[in-house]
Amino acid sequence: MRSRRNAKVAARRSAAAPPRTGDSVLPVAPSNPLSSGARRRFLASTAAVAAAGLLGPAAAAETFEPQLGRVGRDVMWLPTPDSMIERLLRMAGAGPQDKLVDLGSGDGRFVIAAARDFGTPGLGVEYDAKMVEYARGLAEAEGVADQVKFAQGDVFETDFSYASIVAMYLLPTLNLRLRPQLLAMAPGTRIVTHAFDMGAWTPDERTEVQGRDGHLWIVPANAGGVWRAEDGTSQPLTLELEQTFQRVQGLARWTDLATSLREPRLSGNRLQLAYTDPAGELQQLDAAVEADTLRGVLRSARGERALIARRVGEAPAIGGSGAASNEEMQAAAALLGEW
Ligand SMILES: C[S@@+](CC[C@H](N)C(=O)[O-])C[C@H]1O[C@@H](n2cnc3c(N)ncnc32)[C@H](O)[C@@H]1O
């Protein structure tokens, strides 16, 4: 998973507190996003895909045959190998109850595989009208036309907030531009990407399939702020939580005592943490964040009891929910050159 490179990039990212920026710093022209060197490496890395015959017999039967590297709106078309698609859908726990959206769906293989192999209905959003038509033909050939849709459109102008799984194989800078929208989705939404990550929003899980990187994020609930609870001890408990993306840290506080939280963890709307209470007991909380209520169970060596806490005041914005910084954008662009 190219961890040394990632460490280098991470080190660069954290080197300074960066100013805010907009799209104008995007380092690439819309229709030719890679430098010629990076483009060659990008194409070379997918040569195996073509060699493996991933374009398939159904595609071959069509009059229009897309070529690898076909110029797209913000990034060229290259397909995700089937093995990576399957792995990412497994990591996302895809099933018939989900709704998948593939942002930049190309020939539609991600959406088609989800419907065919996981029973997951889906939408592919693709700027290239010819690819949209082509994907519809493939869906027909695969017998999933009634479960999938392909829409011609720009991913930056599409409402995909209803999806429970979002798939992307775009570019690092494009992932960052979409990040605020993705982080604002319903808690528990799963986002999977082939190849590129989302900068400071570290994935919940990384995978490597035949030398290629894949990632999973689970959109976190907003657990930040001050929560008041009665935990059954003599003094009322306050939890003070700070959240950046899905990472949470903070304090448990009583009248004249405070203590840091052990290994707080947030996955979707599930919050788990532990602390030593004023009596010296280790308390382990397993709770659901339901808007401004925290509802769960406190377990200790003495047994378990229910805990309900209410947020005091407004929920603060999740750290990282704004636009990516200039420096993060530049680090993402530099990543392409190293790829
Ligand atoms: C690298 S391919 C990935 C295709 C497919 N998601 C997969 O994983 O096999 C990226 C696709 O995004 C499309 N695309 C590029 N910019 C887009 C935009 N702004 N809106 C919609 N589609 C876009 C390209 O035409 C291309 O088909």
Tab-separated table of C-alpha atoms and ligand atoms in Angstrom, residues 42 71-80 85 102-107 109-110 125-128 131 153-156 169-170 194, ligand 1:
chain	number	residue	atom	x	y	z
A	42	PHE	CA	-1.358	5.588	-15.197
A	71	VAL	CA	-10.594	11.563	-22.486
A	72	GLY	CA	-13.206	12.441	-19.883
A	73	ARG	CA	-14.505	15.637	-18.321
A	74	ASP	CA	-12.097	15.775	-15.352
A	75	VAL	CA	-10.345	12.447	-15.673
A	76	MET	CA	-9.875	9.882	-18.412
A	77	TRP	CA	-11.664	6.549	-18.531
A	78	LEU	CA	-9.839	3.584	-17.095
A	79	PRO	CA	-11.776	0.675	-15.650
A	80	THR	CA	-11.461	-0.751	-12.152
A	85	ILE	CA	-14.715	-4.053	-7.481
A	102	ASP	CA	-20.632	5.351	-8.900
A	103	LEU	CA	-19.297	8.856	-9.534
A	104	GLY	CA	-17.779	8.748	-13.005
A	105	SER	CA	-19.127	5.335	-13.937
A	106	GLY	CA	-17.322	4.771	-17.252
A	107	ASP	CA	-18.566	1.567	-18.887
A	109	ARG	CA	-18.948	-2.202	-14.603
A	110	PHE	CA	-19.001	-1.155	-10.923
A	125	VAL	CA	-23.157	9.177	-13.137
A	126	GLU	CA	-21.016	9.716	-16.209
A	127	TYR	CA	-20.249	12.879	-18.170
A	128	ASP	CA	-19.463	11.087	-21.431
A	131	MET	CA	-20.091	5.823	-22.256
A	153	GLY	CA	-24.092	14.356	-15.804
A	154	ASP	CA	-21.298	16.022	-13.933
A	155	VAL	CA	-20.456	14.475	-10.565
A	156	PHE	CA	-19.945	17.989	-9.188
A	169	TYR	CA	-12.174	5.974	-9.225
A	170	LEU	CA	-11.240	9.564	-9.912
A	194	HIS	CA	-10.009	2.606	-6.173
B	1	LIG	C1	-11.067	6.327	-14.125
B	1	LIG	S1	-12.682	6.184	-14.844
B	1	LIG	C2	-13.525	5.123	-13.687
B	1	LIG	C3	-14.685	4.379	-14.290
B	1	LIG	C4	-15.455	3.486	-13.316
B	1	LIG	N1	-15.919	4.228	-12.150
B	1	LIG	C5	-14.610	2.327	-12.860
B	1	LIG	O1	-14.180	2.332	-11.684
B	1	LIG	O2	-14.375	1.402	-13.642
B	1	LIG	C6	-13.381	7.795	-14.503
B	1	LIG	C7	-14.659	8.100	-15.276
B	1	LIG	O3	-15.153	9.358	-14.817
B	1	LIG	C8	-15.693	10.064	-15.917
B	1	LIG	N2	-15.684	11.487	-15.541
B	1	LIG	C9	-14.630	12.335	-15.509
B	1	LIG	N3	-14.995	13.536	-15.034
B	1	LIG	C10	-16.334	13.463	-14.770
B	1	LIG	C11	-17.295	14.377	-14.264
B	1	LIG	N4	-16.968	15.619	-13.908
B	1	LIG	N5	-18.576	13.957	-14.113
B	1	LIG	C12	-18.929	12.697	-14.482
B	1	LIG	N6	-18.059	11.784	-14.961
B	1	LIG	C13	-16.777	12.154	-15.102
B	1	LIG	C14	-14.782	9.706	-17.059
B	1	LIG	O4	-15.422	9.914	-18.312
B	1	LIG	C15	-14.483	8.230	-16.762
B	1	LIG	O5	-15.395	7.409	-17.421
